[in-house]
CSV table of C-alpha atoms and ligand atoms in Angstrom, one decimal:
chain,number,residue,atom,x,y,z
A,187,MET,CA,131.7,114.3,115.2
A,188,ILE,CA,131.2,111.0,116.8
A,189,ILE,CA,132.2,109.7,120.2
A,190,VAL,CA,133.4,106.1,120.1
A,191,LEU,CA,132.9,104.3,123.3
A,192,LYS,CA,135.2,101.8,125.0
A,193,GLN,CA,134.1,98.1,124.6
A,194,ASN,CA,133.4,98.0,128.4
A,195,ALA,CA,131.5,101.3,128.5
A,196,GLN,CA,128.3,101.2,130.6
A,197,GLU,CA,124.8,102.5,130.2
A,198,LYS,CA,125.5,105.1,132.9
A,199,ASN,CA,128.4,106.4,130.8
A,200,ILE,CA,126.2,106.8,127.8
A,201,GLU,CA,123.6,108.6,129.9
A,202,GLN,CA,126.2,111.0,131.4
A,203,ILE,CA,127.6,111.9,128.0
A,204,THR,CA,124.1,112.3,126.5
A,205,LYS,CA,123.2,114.6,129.4
A,206,GLU,CA,126.4,116.7,129.0
A,207,LEU,CA,125.7,117.1,125.3
A,208,GLU,CA,122.1,118.1,125.8
A,209,SER,CA,123.0,120.6,128.5
A,210,LEU,CA,125.2,122.3,125.8
A,211,GLY,CA,122.3,122.4,123.4
A,212,LEU,CA,123.5,119.5,121.3
A,213,ALA,CA,121.7,116.4,120.3
A,214,ALA,CA,123.1,112.9,120.9
A,215,HIS,CA,122.4,110.0,118.6
A,216,VAL,CA,123.3,106.7,120.1
A,217,SER,CA,124.0,103.8,117.8
A,218,ARG,CA,124.7,100.4,119.4
A,219,GLY,CA,126.7,98.1,117.1
A,220,GLU,CA,127.6,94.5,117.8
A,221,THR,CA,131.0,95.4,119.3
A,222,THR,CA,131.1,99.2,119.5
A,223,THR,CA,128.6,101.8,120.6
A,224,ILE,CA,129.0,105.3,119.2
A,225,ILE,CA,127.3,108.6,120.0
A,226,GLY,CA,126.8,110.9,117.1
A,227,VAL,CA,126.8,114.6,118.1
A,228,ILE,CA,124.5,116.9,116.2
A,229,GLY,CA,124.5,120.7,116.4
A,230,ASP,CA,127.0,123.5,116.7
A,231,LYS,CA,130.3,121.9,117.5
A,232,THR,CA,131.8,125.2,118.7
A,233,LYS,CA,129.8,124.7,121.9
A,234,LEU,CA,132.3,122.0,122.8
A,235,THR,CA,135.2,124.3,122.9
A,236,GLY,CA,137.1,123.7,126.1
A,237,LYS,CA,135.0,120.6,127.0
A,238,ASN,CA,137.2,117.6,127.2
A,239,LEU,CA,134.7,115.0,126.2
A,240,ASP,CA,137.5,112.6,125.5
A,241,LEU,CA,138.3,112.4,129.2
A,242,MET,CA,134.7,111.4,130.2
A,243,PRO,CA,134.3,107.8,131.5
A,244,GLY,CA,133.7,105.2,128.8
A,245,VAL,CA,135.1,107.3,125.9
A,246,GLU,CA,137.6,105.7,123.7
A,247,LYS,CA,138.1,108.5,121.1
A,248,ILE,CA,136.5,111.4,119.3
A,249,VAL,CA,136.3,111.2,115.5
A,250,ALA,CA,135.5,114.2,113.4
A,251,ILE,CA,133.0,113.8,110.5
A,252,THR,CA,133.8,115.9,107.6
A,253,GLU,CA,130.6,115.3,105.6
A,254,SER,CA,127.7,117.8,106.3
A,255,TYR,CA,125.2,114.9,106.5
A,256,LYS,CA,125.4,113.2,109.9
A,257,LEU,CA,122.3,111.0,110.5
A,258,ALA,CA,122.6,109.6,106.9
A,259,ASN,CA,126.3,108.9,107.5
A,260,LYS,CA,127.5,105.4,107.8
A,261,GLN,CA,129.9,106.5,110.5
A,262,PHE,CA,127.0,107.6,112.7
A,263,HIS,CA,125.0,104.4,112.2
A,264,THR,CA,127.2,101.4,111.7
A,265,SER,CA,124.5,98.8,110.9
A,266,ALA,CA,122.5,98.9,107.7
A,267,THR,CA,119.0,100.4,108.0
A,268,VAL,CA,116.2,98.0,107.1
A,269,VAL,CA,113.0,99.8,106.3
A,270,LYS,CA,110.1,97.6,107.3
A,271,ILE,CA,106.6,98.0,105.8
A,272,GLY,CA,104.6,95.2,107.3
A,273,ASP,CA,106.2,92.0,106.1
A,274,VAL,CA,108.2,93.7,103.4
A,275,GLU,CA,111.8,94.7,104.3
A,276,ILE,CA,113.9,97.0,102.2
A,277,GLY,CA,117.6,96.7,102.9
A,278,GLY,CA,117.3,93.2,104.3
A,279,ASP,CA,117.9,89.8,102.7
A,280,LYS,CA,115.4,90.1,99.9
A,281,LEU,CA,115.7,92.1,96.7
A,282,VAL,CA,112.5,94.1,96.8
A,283,VAL,CA,110.8,94.9,93.5
A,284,MET,CA,108.3,97.8,93.2
A,285,ALA,CA,106.4,97.8,89.9
A,286,GLY,CA,103.4,99.5,88.3
A,287,PRO,CA,102.4,102.2,85.9
A,288,CYS,CA,104.0,105.6,85.7
A,289,ALA,CA,100.5,107.0,86.4
A,290,VAL,CA,97.3,105.7,87.7
A,291,GLU,CA,95.0,106.2,84.6
A,292,SER,CA,91.8,104.3,85.5
A,293,ARG,CA,90.5,101.7,87.9
A,294,LEU,CA,90.8,98.9,85.3
A,295,GLN,CA,94.3,99.8,84.2
A,296,LEU,CA,95.5,99.9,87.8
A,297,LEU,CA,93.8,96.7,88.9
A,298,GLU,CA,95.0,94.8,85.8
A,299,THR,CA,98.6,96.0,86.4
A,300,ALA,CA,98.5,95.2,90.1
A,301,GLN,CA,97.5,91.6,89.4
A,302,ALA,CA,100.2,91.3,86.7
A,303,VAL,CA,103.0,92.7,88.9
A,304,LYS,CA,101.9,90.6,91.8
A,305,LYS,CA,102.0,87.5,89.6
A,306,GLY,CA,105.5,88.5,88.4
A,307,GLY,CA,106.8,88.7,92.0
A,308,ALA,CA,106.7,92.4,92.9
A,309,SER,CA,105.9,93.2,96.5
A,310,ILE,CA,105.1,96.9,96.2
A,311,LEU,CA,102.8,98.6,93.6
A,312,ARG,CA,103.9,101.9,92.2
A,313,GLY,CA,101.5,104.4,90.6
A,314,GLY,CA,101.6,108.2,90.3
A,315,VAL,CA,98.5,110.2,91.1
A,316,TYR,CA,100.3,113.6,91.2
A,317,LYS,CA,102.4,113.7,88.0
A,318,PRO,CA,105.2,116.3,87.8
A,319,ARG,CA,105.0,116.6,84.0
A,320,THR,CA,107.4,118.7,82.0
A,321,SER,CA,104.4,120.3,80.2
A,322,PRO,CA,101.4,121.7,82.1
A,323,TYR,CA,99.2,120.4,79.3
A,324,SER,CA,100.2,116.7,79.8
A,325,PHE,CA,98.2,114.4,82.0
A,326,GLN,CA,98.6,115.6,85.6
A,327,GLY,CA,97.2,112.6,87.5
A,328,LEU,CA,93.9,111.5,89.1
A,329,GLU,CA,94.8,112.7,92.6
A,330,GLU,CA,92.4,111.3,95.3
A,331,GLU,CA,90.4,109.2,92.8
A,332,GLY,CA,93.7,107.5,91.9
A,333,LEU,CA,94.5,106.9,95.6
A,334,LYS,CA,91.2,105.1,96.0
A,335,TYR,CA,92.2,102.8,93.1
A,336,MET,CA,95.6,102.3,94.7
A,337,ARG,CA,93.9,101.3,98.0
A,338,GLU,CA,91.6,98.9,96.2
A,339,ALA,CA,94.6,97.3,94.4
A,340,ARG,CA,96.3,96.9,97.8
A,341,ASN,CA,93.3,95.3,99.3
A,342,GLN,CA,92.9,92.9,96.3
A,343,THR,CA,96.6,91.9,96.0
A,344,GLY,CA,98.2,92.4,99.4
A,345,LEU,CA,100.8,94.6,97.6
A,346,LYS,CA,102.1,97.6,99.6
A,347,ILE,CA,101.7,100.9,97.7
A,348,VAL,CA,103.9,103.9,96.9
A,349,CYS,CA,102.8,107.2,95.4
A,350,GLU,CA,104.7,110.4,94.6
A,351,VAL,CA,103.9,113.5,96.6
A,352,THR,CA,104.5,117.0,95.1
A,353,SER,CA,103.1,119.3,97.8
A,354,ALA,CA,102.3,119.4,101.5
A,355,HIS,CA,98.6,118.9,100.6
A,356,ALA,CA,99.5,115.8,98.6
A,357,ILE,CA,101.4,114.5,101.6
A,358,GLU,CA,98.4,115.0,103.9
A,359,LEU,CA,96.1,113.2,101.5
A,360,CYS,CA,98.5,110.4,100.5
A,361,ALA,CA,99.3,109.7,104.1
A,362,GLN,CA,95.8,108.4,104.5
A,363,TYR,CA,96.2,105.9,101.7
A,364,VAL,CA,99.7,104.8,101.0
A,365,ASP,CA,102.6,102.8,102.7
A,366,ILE,CA,105.5,104.8,101.2
A,367,LEU,CA,105.6,108.4,100.1
A,368,GLN,CA,107.8,109.1,97.0
A,369,ILE,CA,109.7,112.3,96.6
A,370,GLY,CA,110.5,112.7,92.9
A,371,ALA,CA,113.7,113.8,91.3
A,372,ARG,CA,112.4,117.3,90.6
A,373,ASN,CA,111.6,117.8,94.3
A,374,MET,CA,114.8,116.3,95.8
A,375,GLN,CA,115.9,119.8,97.0
A,376,ASN,CA,112.4,121.1,97.9
A,377,PHE,CA,113.5,121.4,101.5
A,378,GLU,CA,110.1,122.4,102.9
A,379,LEU,CA,108.6,119.3,101.2
A,380,LEU,CA,111.3,117.1,102.7
A,381,LYS,CA,110.7,118.4,106.2
A,382,PHE,CA,107.0,117.9,105.8
A,383,ALA,CA,107.6,114.4,104.5
A,384,GLY,CA,109.9,113.7,107.4
A,385,LYS,CA,107.1,114.8,109.8
A,386,SER,CA,104.6,112.4,108.2
A,387,GLY,CA,106.4,109.5,109.9
A,388,LEU,CA,105.8,107.4,106.8
A,389,PRO,CA,108.7,105.7,104.9
A,390,ILE,CA,110.1,108.0,102.2
A,391,LEU,CA,111.4,106.9,98.8
A,392,LEU,CA,113.8,109.7,98.0
A,393,LYS,CA,114.8,109.9,94.3
A,394,ARG,CA,118.0,111.4,93.3
A,395,GLY,CA,117.7,114.9,91.7
A,396,LEU,CA,118.2,115.2,87.9
A,397,SER,CA,121.6,116.9,88.4
A,398,ALA,CA,122.2,116.2,92.1
A,399,THR,CA,125.6,115.0,93.4
A,400,ILE,CA,125.6,112.1,95.8
A,401,ASP,CA,126.5,114.5,98.6
A,402,GLU,CA,123.5,116.7,97.8
A,403,TRP,CA,121.3,113.7,97.7
A,404,LEU,CA,122.5,112.5,101.1
A,405,ASN,CA,121.9,116.0,102.5
A,406,ALA,CA,118.3,115.8,101.2
A,407,ALA,CA,117.9,112.5,103.1
A,408,GLU,CA,119.3,114.3,106.1
A,409,TYR,CA,116.4,116.7,106.0
A,410,ILE,CA,114.0,113.8,106.4
A,411,LEU,CA,116.0,112.0,109.0
A,412,SER,CA,116.5,115.1,111.1
A,413,GLU,CA,112.7,115.3,111.5
A,414,GLY,CA,113.0,112.1,113.5
A,415,ASN,CA,112.0,109.8,110.5
A,416,PRO,CA,114.6,107.1,110.1
A,417,ASN,CA,112.8,105.3,107.2
A,418,VAL,CA,114.4,106.7,104.1
A,419,ILE,CA,115.0,104.6,100.9
A,420,LEU,CA,117.3,106.2,98.3
A,421,CYS,CA,116.6,105.7,94.6
A,422,GLU,CA,119.1,106.2,91.8
A,423,ARG,CA,117.1,107.1,88.7
A,424,GLY,CA,119.6,108.4,86.3
A,425,ILE,CA,121.3,111.8,86.0
A,426,ARG,CA,121.6,114.5,83.3
A,427,THR,CA,124.7,114.1,81.1
A,428,TYR,CA,125.6,115.1,77.6
A,429,GLU,CA,124.3,111.7,76.3
A,430,THR,CA,121.1,111.8,74.4
A,431,ALA,CA,120.7,108.2,73.3
A,432,THR,CA,119.0,107.5,76.7
A,433,ARG,CA,116.6,109.8,78.7
A,434,ASN,CA,119.2,110.1,81.5
A,435,THR,CA,122.4,108.3,82.3
A,436,LEU,CA,122.1,105.5,84.9
A,437,ASP,CA,124.8,106.2,87.5
A,438,LEU,CA,125.4,102.7,88.7
A,439,SER,CA,128.4,103.7,90.7
A,440,ALA,CA,126.0,105.5,93.0
A,441,VAL,CA,125.1,102.1,94.4
A,442,PRO,CA,128.5,101.2,95.8
A,443,VAL,CA,129.2,104.8,96.7
A,444,ILE,CA,126.0,105.0,98.8
A,445,LYS,CA,126.8,101.7,100.4
A,446,ALA,CA,130.2,103.1,101.4
A,447,LYS,CA,128.9,106.4,102.7
A,448,SER,CA,125.5,105.6,104.1
A,449,HIS,CA,123.5,103.0,106.0
A,450,LEU,CA,120.4,103.7,104.1
A,451,PRO,CA,119.0,101.2,101.6
A,452,VAL,CA,119.3,102.1,97.9
A,453,ILE,CA,117.2,101.0,95.0
A,454,VAL,CA,117.5,101.6,91.3
A,455,ASP,CA,114.9,102.9,88.8
A,456,PRO,CA,116.2,101.7,85.3
A,457,SER,CA,112.9,102.9,83.6
A,458,HIS,CA,113.4,106.6,84.2
A,459,ALA,CA,117.2,106.2,83.9
A,460,CYS,CA,117.1,105.1,80.2
A,461,GLY,CA,113.6,105.9,79.0
A,462,VAL,CA,113.6,103.0,76.6
A,463,ARG,CA,111.9,99.7,77.3
A,464,ALA,CA,114.5,97.6,75.5
A,465,TYR,CA,117.3,98.7,77.8
A,466,VAL,CA,115.4,98.2,81.0
A,467,PRO,CA,116.3,94.4,81.5
A,468,ALA,CA,120.1,94.9,81.0
A,469,LEU,CA,120.2,97.9,83.4
A,470,SER,CA,118.0,96.0,86.0
A,471,LYS,CA,120.5,93.1,86.0
A,472,ALA,CA,123.5,95.4,86.2
A,473,ALA,CA,121.9,97.2,89.2
A,474,VAL,CA,121.3,94.0,91.0
A,475,ALA,CA,124.9,93.0,90.3
A,476,CYS,CA,126.0,96.3,91.8
A,477,GLY,CA,124.4,95.4,95.1
A,478,CYS,CA,121.2,97.5,95.1
A,479,ASP,CA,118.5,96.6,97.6
A,480,GLY,CA,115.7,96.6,95.1
A,481,LEU,CA,114.3,98.0,91.8
A,482,ILE,CA,111.4,100.2,90.8
A,483,LEU,CA,110.1,99.4,87.4
A,484,GLU,CA,107.4,100.9,85.2
A,485,VAL,CA,104.9,98.3,84.0
A,486,HIS,CA,101.8,99.0,81.9
A,487,PRO,CA,99.3,96.4,80.5
A,488,HIS,CA,99.2,98.4,77.2
A,489,PRO,CA,102.4,100.5,77.1
A,490,GLU,CA,101.5,101.9,73.6
A,491,ALA,CA,98.3,103.5,75.1
A,492,ALA,CA,99.9,104.8,78.3
A,493,LEU,CA,99.2,108.4,79.2
A,494,SER,CA,102.8,108.8,80.4
A,495,ASP,CA,106.1,107.1,80.0
A,496,GLY,CA,104.8,104.3,77.7
A,497,ALA,CA,108.1,104.1,75.9
A,498,GLN,CA,109.9,102.9,79.0
A,499,SER,CA,107.2,100.7,80.4
A,500,LEU,CA,107.5,97.0,80.3
A,501,ASN,CA,104.4,94.9,79.4
A,502,PRO,CA,103.4,92.2,82.0
A,503,GLU,CA,105.1,89.4,79.9
A,504,ASP,CA,108.4,91.3,79.7
A,505,PHE,CA,108.2,92.0,83.4
A,506,GLU,CA,107.6,88.4,84.3
A,507,LYS,CA,110.5,87.3,82.0
A,508,LEU,CA,112.8,89.9,83.6
A,509,MET,CA,111.8,88.8,87.1
A,510,GLY,CA,112.8,85.2,86.2
A,511,GLU,CA,116.1,86.3,84.9
A,512,LEU,CA,116.9,88.4,88.0
A,513,LYS,CA,116.4,85.4,90.4
A,514,PRO,CA,119.7,83.6,89.8
A,515,LEU,CA,121.5,87.0,89.8
A,516,ALA,CA,120.0,88.0,93.0
A,517,LYS,CA,121.0,84.6,94.5
A,518,ILE,CA,124.7,85.2,93.5
A,519,MET,CA,124.4,88.6,95.3
A,520,GLY,CA,123.2,86.8,98.4
A,521,ARG,CA,119.6,88.0,98.0
A,522,LEU,CA,116.4,86.1,97.9
A,523,MET,CA,113.5,87.2,95.7
A,524,ALA,CA,109.8,87.0,96.8
B,676,LIG,C1,108.2,108.6,88.6
B,676,LIG,O1,108.7,107.8,89.3
B,676,LIG,O2,107.0,108.5,88.1
B,676,LIG,C2,108.9,109.9,88.3
B,676,LIG,C3,108.3,111.0,87.9
B,676,LIG,O3,110.3,109.7,88.5
B,676,LIG,P1,111.4,110.8,88.6
B,676,LIG,O4,111.0,111.7,89.8
B,676,LIG,O5,112.6,109.9,88.9
B,676,LIG,O6,111.5,111.5,87.3
B,677,LIG,MN1,107.3,107.8,84.9
C-alpha cells in the first residue's frame, strides 16, 4: 500500500509516519514528486490492523497496491528512474545504444568492434565473457581474459561496458571490470543470483525470461531493488511463442506496458528477439517508435566467422546505416541520440 500525503504535509509528518511504520517492523519508502509525496509501505500489512494511519497528520489517503512488486511499481515511485553511468543516462532524454559482439572472442575482434560501434554512435559496449549456451560443447566465453579486453576497449574508446553474469563468482569478478552487470534471460528467475547482483551495487541490465510474463519480470526486478539497488534497466529480448520464422517473438507491447506499470527504464534487444540480421533494422525502428529508452544490438566485424550468434549480428556498415536511420525517428519520439 501507499500513503499519499497532503500537499501541505511537512517533513516532521513524514518522519512521524516513517517511525510509526518502522516500529511495526515495516519499511517506508519515501518518494517526493513535484506536487505529491508518497510513502510506500513494504512488509506484512497485517501488522497495520487496527492502526489508523489515515488519521495521522499530513495523510491525504491510503491506497492499496494490488501488484506483488512494490519498489518496481510506478505507484510507489512516480518519477521515471534514470540510471546514470558516468555521463551516460539510461531513461533520460537520450536514446542509449549498447552494441558489440555476442561474445568476446579475441582482443583484436573486440577492439575492432569497439572502435566500429563507437564510430556508429553507441555509448555502451556489450560483449559476453560467460556465455550461457544451449549446448555445453559450444564456446563458453573467455571469462577474465575477456574482461581484460573489455577494459582495454573501454580505456581506448571511452565506451561504458556491460557483461552478462551467470554466477555469484562471475558477479564478483565482473564487478572489478564492468559498468553494468547483465542478467540474461535464462537467469531472470535465478533469485539467489538476483539478490547477489542487487548487493553488488552496480547497475543491472535485467533481461526478460524466455517465457516470463511482465509481472514475473517486474518481480525479478523487485528482488534487485529490495537489496537497496535502485539501478535496474529492463530489457525486452523476445519471448517464446509458437512462431518459428524468428528465434523468438519480439513483444513490443512490453514497452508501453512497462512504461504504464513501472518507473524503470526499458530497452529492447531486437538481435536476440528475431535471430536474423535482416530483421534487426525494422524491429529496432519499431522499438524506438514504441518509446523504449534504448537498444542493445549485436555487432560483429565478421559475422560469418562469429563464434556465437553470427546470424543475428550486424556488420559495422549495417550498424552505422541503422544508427543514421534511427536518428530522425528518435527525434520524433523526443529523444536525442549521442
Ligand atoms: C546475450 O545478450 O548475449 C544473451 C545471451 O541474451 P539473452 O539472455 O537475452 O538470451
Ligand atoms: Mn547473443
